Amino acid sequence: MGFDLDALSAAVDQHGTVARVVIADVAGSSPRDVGAAMLVWNGGQSGTIGGGALEYQAAQVALSKTGISRHALGPELGQCCGGAVTLLTEHYTAETLADLHDKTIIARGPGTRPLAVQRLLDRARAQGQPPAPQLHQGWMIEPVLRPSRHVWIWGAGHVGRALVNTLAPMPDLALTWVDTGRDRFPDAIPPNVTILPAVEPARLMAHAPQTAAHLILTYSHELDFQLCHAALTRGFNFAGVIGSKTKWARFRKRLAALGHTPAQIARITCPIGQKQLGKHPQAIAIGVASQLLTLETKGESAWTIHSSASRA
């Protein structure tokens, strides 16, 4: 979780003055963690700090106040969480955003920056690790959100479109969407999705990060096969193919003939998703998204899949 500067900039561009409400601290149970934020503008809002009475009340006053406020969820708001939440509300315009665009960590608070805050920032930069969002001696510290998990979606058909619509709202995912022509893609593309039309998509695999997850679901079994071969040649941390057991049995045989070992081939998951959810494109997308979100992170962006993940 971090300061989503891109989303805030887009909201300011469209709506002018925008209030950002972020959970700065929690005590006990809370509907969201520290760093969860919502944006509020005249006539609308995006994001969430957990919904319910807390979010409703905060949204109602977001454009008329700034600063720190503390809320007891039970006695004050009637929410069952039972904890207490500290909120920081700030107003942003194009002018105030201009000073933030070159920053990787946004730290702000009253008066001179405390020595303890400066030490925390220096330590984070020296270690190359962003600090967790936190309220420290009255100063709010948040790393700027940079999508760190790369997902390449191969195919812009019904399932590919459902997958993009399902995954695009996840702020830590960088989505790359590939198909054989621009006309294969919808007119409206989410802002955090990069489209790559290519006559020979498999040649693009060499440009994908080796830490990427690949979801292969093109209109062509032959193209799916070429992408599997390219992925095994390039290296990856997750690769999944839409299809049946019969399709995958044929692919395994052909991949072996190209020199890939059984252990290498077994790293590809086919079919992807959760069979029990059905074959509707959105059901497949939900199953695949669930599969991706259960991947464990190792280091900054390396992914492995749980051994319990379905391969049926």
Tab-separated table of C-alpha atoms in Angstrom:
chain	number	residue	atom	x	y	z
A	1	MET	CA	0.000	0.000	0.000
A	2	GLY	CA	1.245	3.473	-0.768
A	3	PHE	CA	0.455	6.981	-1.941
A	4	ASP	CA	-1.230	6.533	-5.334
A	5	LEU	CA	0.068	9.695	-6.954
A	6	ASP	CA	-1.145	8.717	-10.432
A	7	ALA	CA	-4.745	8.260	-9.287
A	8	LEU	CA	-4.642	11.512	-7.321
A	9	SER	CA	-3.187	13.414	-10.286
A	10	ALA	CA	-5.869	12.035	-12.609
A	11	ALA	CA	-8.601	13.051	-10.158
A	12	VAL	CA	-7.186	16.559	-9.780
A	13	ASP	CA	-6.924	16.935	-13.560
A	14	GLN	CA	-10.577	16.014	-13.932
A	15	HIS	CA	-12.166	17.576	-10.856
A	16	GLY	CA	-9.916	20.378	-9.592
A	17	THR	CA	-9.578	20.372	-5.814
A	18	VAL	CA	-9.559	16.829	-4.418
A	19	ALA	CA	-9.533	15.723	-0.781
A	20	ARG	CA	-7.470	12.679	0.116
A	21	VAL	CA	-8.433	10.846	3.297
A	22	VAL	CA	-5.929	8.253	4.501
A	23	ILE	CA	-5.939	5.940	7.496
A	24	ALA	CA	-2.936	7.220	9.442
A	25	ASP	CA	-3.134	4.954	12.481
A	26	VAL	CA	-5.314	2.212	13.951
A	27	ALA	CA	-5.797	0.790	17.416
A	28	GLY	CA	-7.580	-2.547	17.736
A	29	SER	CA	-9.797	-3.816	14.928
A	30	SER	CA	-10.266	-1.682	11.817
A	31	PRO	CA	-11.996	-2.260	8.457
A	32	ARG	CA	-8.800	-1.236	6.582
A	33	ASP	CA	-5.110	-0.980	7.375
A	34	VAL	CA	-2.877	2.072	7.709
A	35	GLY	CA	-2.309	3.596	4.278
A	36	ALA	CA	-5.769	2.821	2.869
A	37	ALA	CA	-7.092	5.996	1.263
A	38	MET	CA	-10.011	7.494	-0.581
A	39	LEU	CA	-10.318	10.544	-2.815
A	40	VAL	CA	-13.282	12.904	-2.534
A	41	TRP	CA	-14.258	15.686	-4.921
A	42	ASN	CA	-17.339	17.780	-5.453
A	43	GLY	CA	-19.946	15.249	-6.571
A	44	GLY	CA	-17.983	12.016	-6.271
A	45	GLN	CA	-15.288	9.875	-4.713
A	46	SER	CA	-13.057	6.864	-5.377
A	47	GLY	CA	-11.147	4.392	-3.254
A	48	THR	CA	-12.224	3.267	0.192
A	49	ILE	CA	-11.177	3.430	3.819
A	50	GLY	CA	-13.464	0.553	4.711
A	51	GLY	CA	-16.993	1.696	3.988
A	52	GLY	CA	-19.729	2.006	6.574
A	53	ALA	CA	-20.329	4.947	8.870
A	54	LEU	CA	-16.638	5.888	9.108
A	55	GLU	CA	-16.265	6.362	5.369
A	56	TYR	CA	-19.637	8.082	4.991
A	57	GLN	CA	-18.866	10.578	7.742
A	58	ALA	CA	-15.335	11.237	6.496
A	59	ALA	CA	-16.527	11.775	2.924
A	60	GLN	CA	-19.204	14.220	4.045
A	61	VAL	CA	-16.672	16.593	5.621
A	62	ALA	CA	-13.601	15.844	3.479
A	63	LEU	CA	-13.835	19.004	1.364
A	64	SER	CA	-14.540	21.297	4.316
A	65	LYS	CA	-11.732	20.299	6.686
A	66	THR	CA	-8.142	19.156	6.788
A	67	GLY	CA	-5.873	17.631	9.397
A	68	ILE	CA	-5.919	14.754	11.856
A	69	SER	CA	-9.125	13.330	13.309
A	70	ARG	CA	-9.634	10.335	15.591
A	71	HIS	CA	-12.685	8.084	15.608
A	72	ALA	CA	-13.781	5.349	18.004
A	73	LEU	CA	-15.571	2.935	15.701
A	74	GLY	CA	-17.856	1.414	18.323
A	75	PRO	CA	-19.153	4.185	20.606
A	76	GLU	CA	-18.880	7.008	18.054
A	77	LEU	CA	-19.967	5.327	14.832
A	78	GLY	CA	-21.788	2.175	15.864
A	79	GLN	CA	-19.458	-0.080	13.887
A	80	CYS	CA	-18.768	-3.531	15.270
A	81	CYS	CA	-15.004	-3.418	14.641
A	82	GLY	CA	-14.468	-2.043	18.118
A	83	GLY	CA	-11.180	-0.292	17.375
A	84	ALA	CA	-10.168	3.298	16.830
A	85	VAL	CA	-8.966	4.939	13.620
A	86	THR	CA	-6.915	8.070	13.028
A	87	LEU	CA	-7.580	9.799	9.711
A	88	LEU	CA	-5.533	12.411	7.887
A	89	THR	CA	-7.465	14.610	5.467
A	90	GLU	CA	-5.583	16.771	2.952
A	91	HIS	CA	-6.610	18.904	-0.014
A	92	TYR	CA	-4.738	18.770	-3.315
A	93	THR	CA	-4.743	20.973	-6.399
A	94	ALA	CA	-2.595	21.048	-9.514
A	95	GLU	CA	-0.286	23.523	-7.764
A	96	THR	CA	0.243	21.435	-4.614
A	97	LEU	CA	0.759	18.272	-6.641
A	98	ALA	CA	3.585	19.820	-8.637
A	99	ASP	CA	5.993	19.453	-5.699
A	100	LEU	CA	5.283	15.724	-5.312
A	101	HIS	CA	5.969	14.292	-8.761
A	102	ASP	CA	9.696	13.702	-8.246
A	103	LYS	CA	9.324	12.058	-4.834
A	104	THR	CA	9.482	8.375	-3.937
A	105	ILE	CA	8.456	8.896	-0.298
A	106	ILE	CA	5.985	11.568	0.779
A	107	ALA	CA	6.498	12.762	4.349
A	108	ARG	CA	4.578	15.729	5.704
A	109	GLY	CA	3.616	17.123	9.061
A	110	PRO	CA	3.622	20.190	11.288
A	111	GLY	CA	6.741	22.262	11.892
A	112	THR	CA	10.319	21.141	11.337
A	113	ARG	CA	10.790	17.522	10.327
A	114	PRO	CA	11.640	15.537	13.499
A	115	LEU	CA	15.052	13.890	13.646
A	116	ALA	CA	13.405	10.471	14.140
A	117	VAL	CA	11.454	10.924	10.907
A	118	GLN	CA	14.566	11.966	9.008
A	119	ARG	CA	16.427	8.916	10.309
A	120	LEU	CA	13.586	6.643	9.226
A	121	LEU	CA	13.673	8.134	5.713
A	122	ASP	CA	17.465	7.916	5.495
A	123	ARG	CA	17.411	4.292	6.601
A	124	ALA	CA	14.708	3.388	4.059
A	125	ARG	CA	16.654	5.005	1.210
A	126	ALA	CA	19.946	3.403	2.267
A	127	GLN	CA	18.338	-0.041	2.394
A	128	GLY	CA	16.414	0.461	-0.833
A	129	GLN	CA	13.185	-0.523	0.896
A	130	PRO	CA	10.195	1.825	1.101
A	131	PRO	CA	8.899	2.390	4.627
A	132	ALA	CA	5.471	1.157	5.615
A	133	PRO	CA	2.797	3.869	5.726
A	134	GLN	CA	2.801	5.297	9.242
A	135	LEU	CA	2.113	8.284	11.443
A	136	HIS	CA	5.369	9.094	13.229
A	137	GLN	CA	5.607	11.962	15.719
A	138	GLY	CA	2.729	13.714	14.007
A	139	TRP	CA	4.218	13.247	10.521
A	140	MET	CA	2.554	11.044	7.936
A	141	ILE	CA	4.990	8.955	5.926
A	142	GLU	CA	3.933	7.082	2.775
A	143	PRO	CA	5.917	5.587	-0.080
A	144	VAL	CA	4.685	6.593	-3.519
A	145	LEU	CA	2.873	3.625	-4.994
A	146	ARG	CA	4.781	2.026	-7.845
A	147	PRO	CA	3.211	-1.086	-9.392
A	148	SER	CA	5.728	-3.823	-8.604
A	149	ARG	CA	4.059	-7.016	-9.813
A	150	HIS	CA	4.037	-7.449	-13.564
A	151	VAL	CA	1.202	-9.364	-15.213
A	152	TRP	CA	1.235	-9.968	-18.963
A	153	ILE	CA	-2.120	-10.921	-20.443
A	154	TRP	CA	-1.876	-12.547	-23.858
A	155	GLY	CA	-5.162	-12.254	-25.745
A	156	ALA	CA	-7.854	-9.578	-25.927
A	157	GLY	CA	-10.873	-11.822	-26.392
A	158	HIS	CA	-13.762	-12.213	-23.980
A	159	VAL	CA	-11.691	-13.783	-21.200
A	160	GLY	CA	-8.793	-11.372	-21.695
A	161	ARG	CA	-11.155	-8.408	-21.407
A	162	ALA	CA	-12.806	-9.858	-18.319
A	163	LEU	CA	-9.379	-10.417	-16.757
A	164	VAL	CA	-8.244	-6.861	-17.440
A	165	ASN	CA	-11.447	-5.441	-15.990
A	166	THR	CA	-11.011	-7.613	-12.893
A	167	LEU	CA	-7.301	-6.974	-12.312
A	168	ALA	CA	-6.948	-3.334	-13.389
A	169	PRO	CA	-8.279	-1.879	-10.106
A	170	MET	CA	-5.452	-3.581	-8.157
A	171	PRO	CA	-2.974	-0.711	-7.662
A	172	ASP	CA	0.166	-2.845	-7.234
A	173	LEU	CA	-0.249	-4.667	-10.565
A	174	ALA	CA	1.385	-3.430	-13.761
A	175	LEU	CA	-0.652	-4.940	-16.593
A	176	THR	CA	0.673	-5.469	-20.117
A	177	TRP	CA	-1.916	-6.620	-22.639
A	178	VAL	CA	-0.826	-8.230	-25.909
A	179	ASP	CA	-2.688	-9.300	-29.049
A	180	THR	CA	-2.119	-9.461	-32.779
A	181	GLY	CA	-3.664	-6.094	-33.737
A	182	ARG	CA	-4.983	-2.824	-32.298
A	183	ASP	CA	-8.481	-3.692	-33.490
A	184	ARG	CA	-8.473	-6.678	-31.111
A	185	PHE	CA	-8.572	-4.334	-28.093
A	186	PRO	CA	-11.542	-2.355	-26.775
A	187	ASP	CA	-11.639	1.402	-27.329
A	188	ALA	CA	-11.414	2.197	-23.596
A	189	ILE	CA	-8.256	0.961	-21.888
A	190	PRO	CA	-7.730	1.385	-18.115
A	191	PRO	CA	-4.988	3.941	-17.385
A	192	ASN	CA	-2.650	1.422	-15.701
A	193	VAL	CA	-2.745	-1.017	-18.649
A	194	THR	CA	-0.171	-0.970	-21.458
A	195	ILE	CA	-1.396	-2.462	-24.741
A	196	LEU	CA	1.065	-4.007	-27.176
A	197	PRO	CA	-0.314	-4.970	-30.595
A	198	ALA	CA	2.111	-7.321	-32.366
A	199	VAL	CA	1.808	-9.443	-35.480
A	200	GLU	CA	4.035	-12.047	-33.804
A	201	PRO	CA	3.241	-11.810	-30.073
A	202	ALA	CA	5.628	-14.582	-29.045
A	203	ARG	CA	8.570	-12.363	-30.011
A	204	LEU	CA	7.548	-9.918	-27.261
A	205	MET	CA	8.100	-12.539	-24.555
A	206	ALA	CA	11.822	-11.712	-24.581
A	207	HIS	CA	10.939	-8.207	-23.344
A	208	ALA	CA	8.856	-9.357	-20.367
A	209	PRO	CA	10.456	-9.235	-16.904
A	210	GLN	CA	11.520	-12.659	-15.702
A	211	THR	CA	9.543	-11.882	-12.535
A	212	ALA	CA	6.307	-11.540	-14.501
A	213	ALA	CA	3.170	-13.637	-14.336
A	214	HIS	CA	1.830	-14.652	-17.754
A	215	LEU	CA	-1.794	-15.441	-18.545
A	216	ILE	CA	-2.027	-17.027	-21.991
A	217	LEU	CA	-5.504	-17.046	-23.538
A	218	THR	CA	-5.363	-16.108	-27.198
A	219	TYR	CA	-7.808	-17.052	-29.968
A	220	SER	CA	-5.332	-19.602	-31.342
A	221	HIS	CA	-4.090	-22.857	-29.811
A	222	GLU	CA	-0.979	-22.607	-31.973
A	223	LEU	CA	-0.254	-19.110	-30.688
A	224	ASP	CA	-0.840	-20.304	-27.117
A	225	PHE	CA	1.713	-23.040	-27.755
A	226	GLN	CA	4.263	-20.595	-29.172
A	227	LEU	CA	3.837	-18.398	-26.096
A	228	CYS	CA	4.371	-21.372	-23.768
A	229	HIS	CA	7.595	-22.211	-25.599
A	230	ALA	CA	8.702	-18.580	-25.467
A	231	ALA	CA	7.877	-18.311	-21.756
A	232	LEU	CA	9.878	-21.430	-20.935
A	233	THR	CA	12.784	-20.045	-22.958
A	234	ARG	CA	12.584	-16.603	-21.310
A	235	GLY	CA	11.840	-17.628	-17.733
A	236	PHE	CA	8.987	-16.513	-15.485
A	237	ASN	CA	7.598	-16.764	-11.998
A	238	PHE	CA	4.121	-17.845	-13.023
A	239	ALA	CA	2.578	-18.874	-16.330
A	240	GLY	CA	-0.911	-20.165	-16.911
A	241	VAL	CA	-2.810	-21.220	-20.015
A	242	ILE	CA	-6.519	-21.386	-20.592
A	243	GLY	CA	-7.672	-24.755	-21.909
A	244	SER	CA	-8.461	-28.376	-21.177
A	245	LYS	CA	-6.494	-31.381	-19.943
A	246	THR	CA	-6.446	-32.681	-23.522
A	247	LYS	CA	-4.986	-29.426	-24.835
A	248	TRP	CA	-2.329	-29.429	-22.148
A	249	ALA	CA	-1.388	-33.076	-22.763
A	250	ARG	CA	-0.686	-32.207	-26.406
A	251	PHE	CA	1.248	-29.109	-25.406
A	252	ARG	CA	3.387	-31.063	-22.931
A	253	LYS	CA	4.350	-33.560	-25.627
A	254	ARG	CA	5.266	-30.841	-28.119
A	255	LEU	CA	7.185	-28.805	-25.552
A	256	ALA	CA	9.178	-31.862	-24.563
A	257	ALA	CA	10.052	-32.417	-28.210
A	258	LEU	CA	11.511	-28.906	-28.243
A	259	GLY	CA	13.867	-29.818	-25.407
A	260	HIS	CA	12.042	-28.569	-22.321
A	261	THR	CA	12.334	-30.920	-19.359
A	262	PRO	CA	9.284	-32.345	-17.536
A	263	ALA	CA	10.138	-30.221	-14.469
A	264	GLN	CA	10.275	-27.058	-16.559
A	265	ILE	CA	7.020	-27.832	-18.343
A	266	ALA	CA	5.300	-28.594	-15.039
A	267	ARG	CA	5.844	-24.994	-13.954
A	268	ILE	CA	3.122	-23.935	-16.370
A	269	THR	CA	-0.383	-24.151	-14.936
A	270	CYS	CA	-3.093	-25.415	-17.272
A	271	PRO	CA	-6.001	-24.953	-17.047
A	272	ILE	CA	-5.966	-21.697	-15.067
A	273	GLY	CA	-8.701	-20.530	-12.747
A	274	GLN	CA	-11.157	-22.562	-10.724
A	275	LYS	CA	-13.152	-25.132	-12.647
A	276	GLN	CA	-16.017	-25.143	-10.139
A	277	LEU	CA	-16.822	-21.513	-10.920
A	278	GLY	CA	-17.870	-22.322	-14.477
A	279	LYS	CA	-16.857	-21.251	-17.975
A	280	HIS	CA	-18.367	-17.782	-18.216
A	281	PRO	CA	-15.552	-15.308	-19.044
A	282	GLN	CA	-16.142	-13.355	-15.847
A	283	ALA	CA	-16.185	-16.556	-13.786
A	284	ILE	CA	-12.880	-17.581	-15.344
A	285	ALA	CA	-11.478	-14.120	-14.622
A	286	ILE	CA	-12.543	-14.316	-10.985
A	287	GLY	CA	-10.916	-17.724	-10.613
A	288	VAL	CA	-7.688	-16.595	-12.257
A	289	ALA	CA	-7.592	-13.386	-10.206
A	290	SER	CA	-8.015	-15.451	-7.045
A	291	GLN	CA	-5.178	-17.689	-8.178
A	292	LEU	CA	-2.903	-14.703	-8.785
A	293	LEU	CA	-3.741	-13.040	-5.497
A	294	THR	CA	-2.770	-16.155	-3.553
A	295	LEU	CA	0.735	-16.016	-4.983
A	296	GLU	CA	3.358	-15.394	-2.346
A	297	THR	CA	5.861	-12.559	-2.792
A	298	LYS	CA	9.535	-13.234	-2.212
A	299	GLY	CA	11.866	-10.272	-2.193
A	300	GLU	CA	10.409	-7.338	-4.090
A	301	SER	CA	8.539	-8.963	-6.933
A	302	ALA	CA	9.414	-12.641	-7.293
A	303	TRP	CA	6.332	-14.836	-7.327
A	304	THR	CA	5.752	-18.483	-6.537
A	305	ILE	CA	2.454	-20.322	-6.510
A	306	HIS	CA	1.113	-22.220	-3.521
A	307	SER	CA	1.367	-25.981	-3.929
A	308	SER	CA	-2.341	-26.217	-3.116
A	309	ALA	CA	-3.326	-24.143	-6.162
A	310	SER	CA	-5.661	-25.983	-8.493
A	311	ARG	CA	-4.231	-27.584	-11.621
A	312	ALA	CA	-7.335	-29.638	-12.349
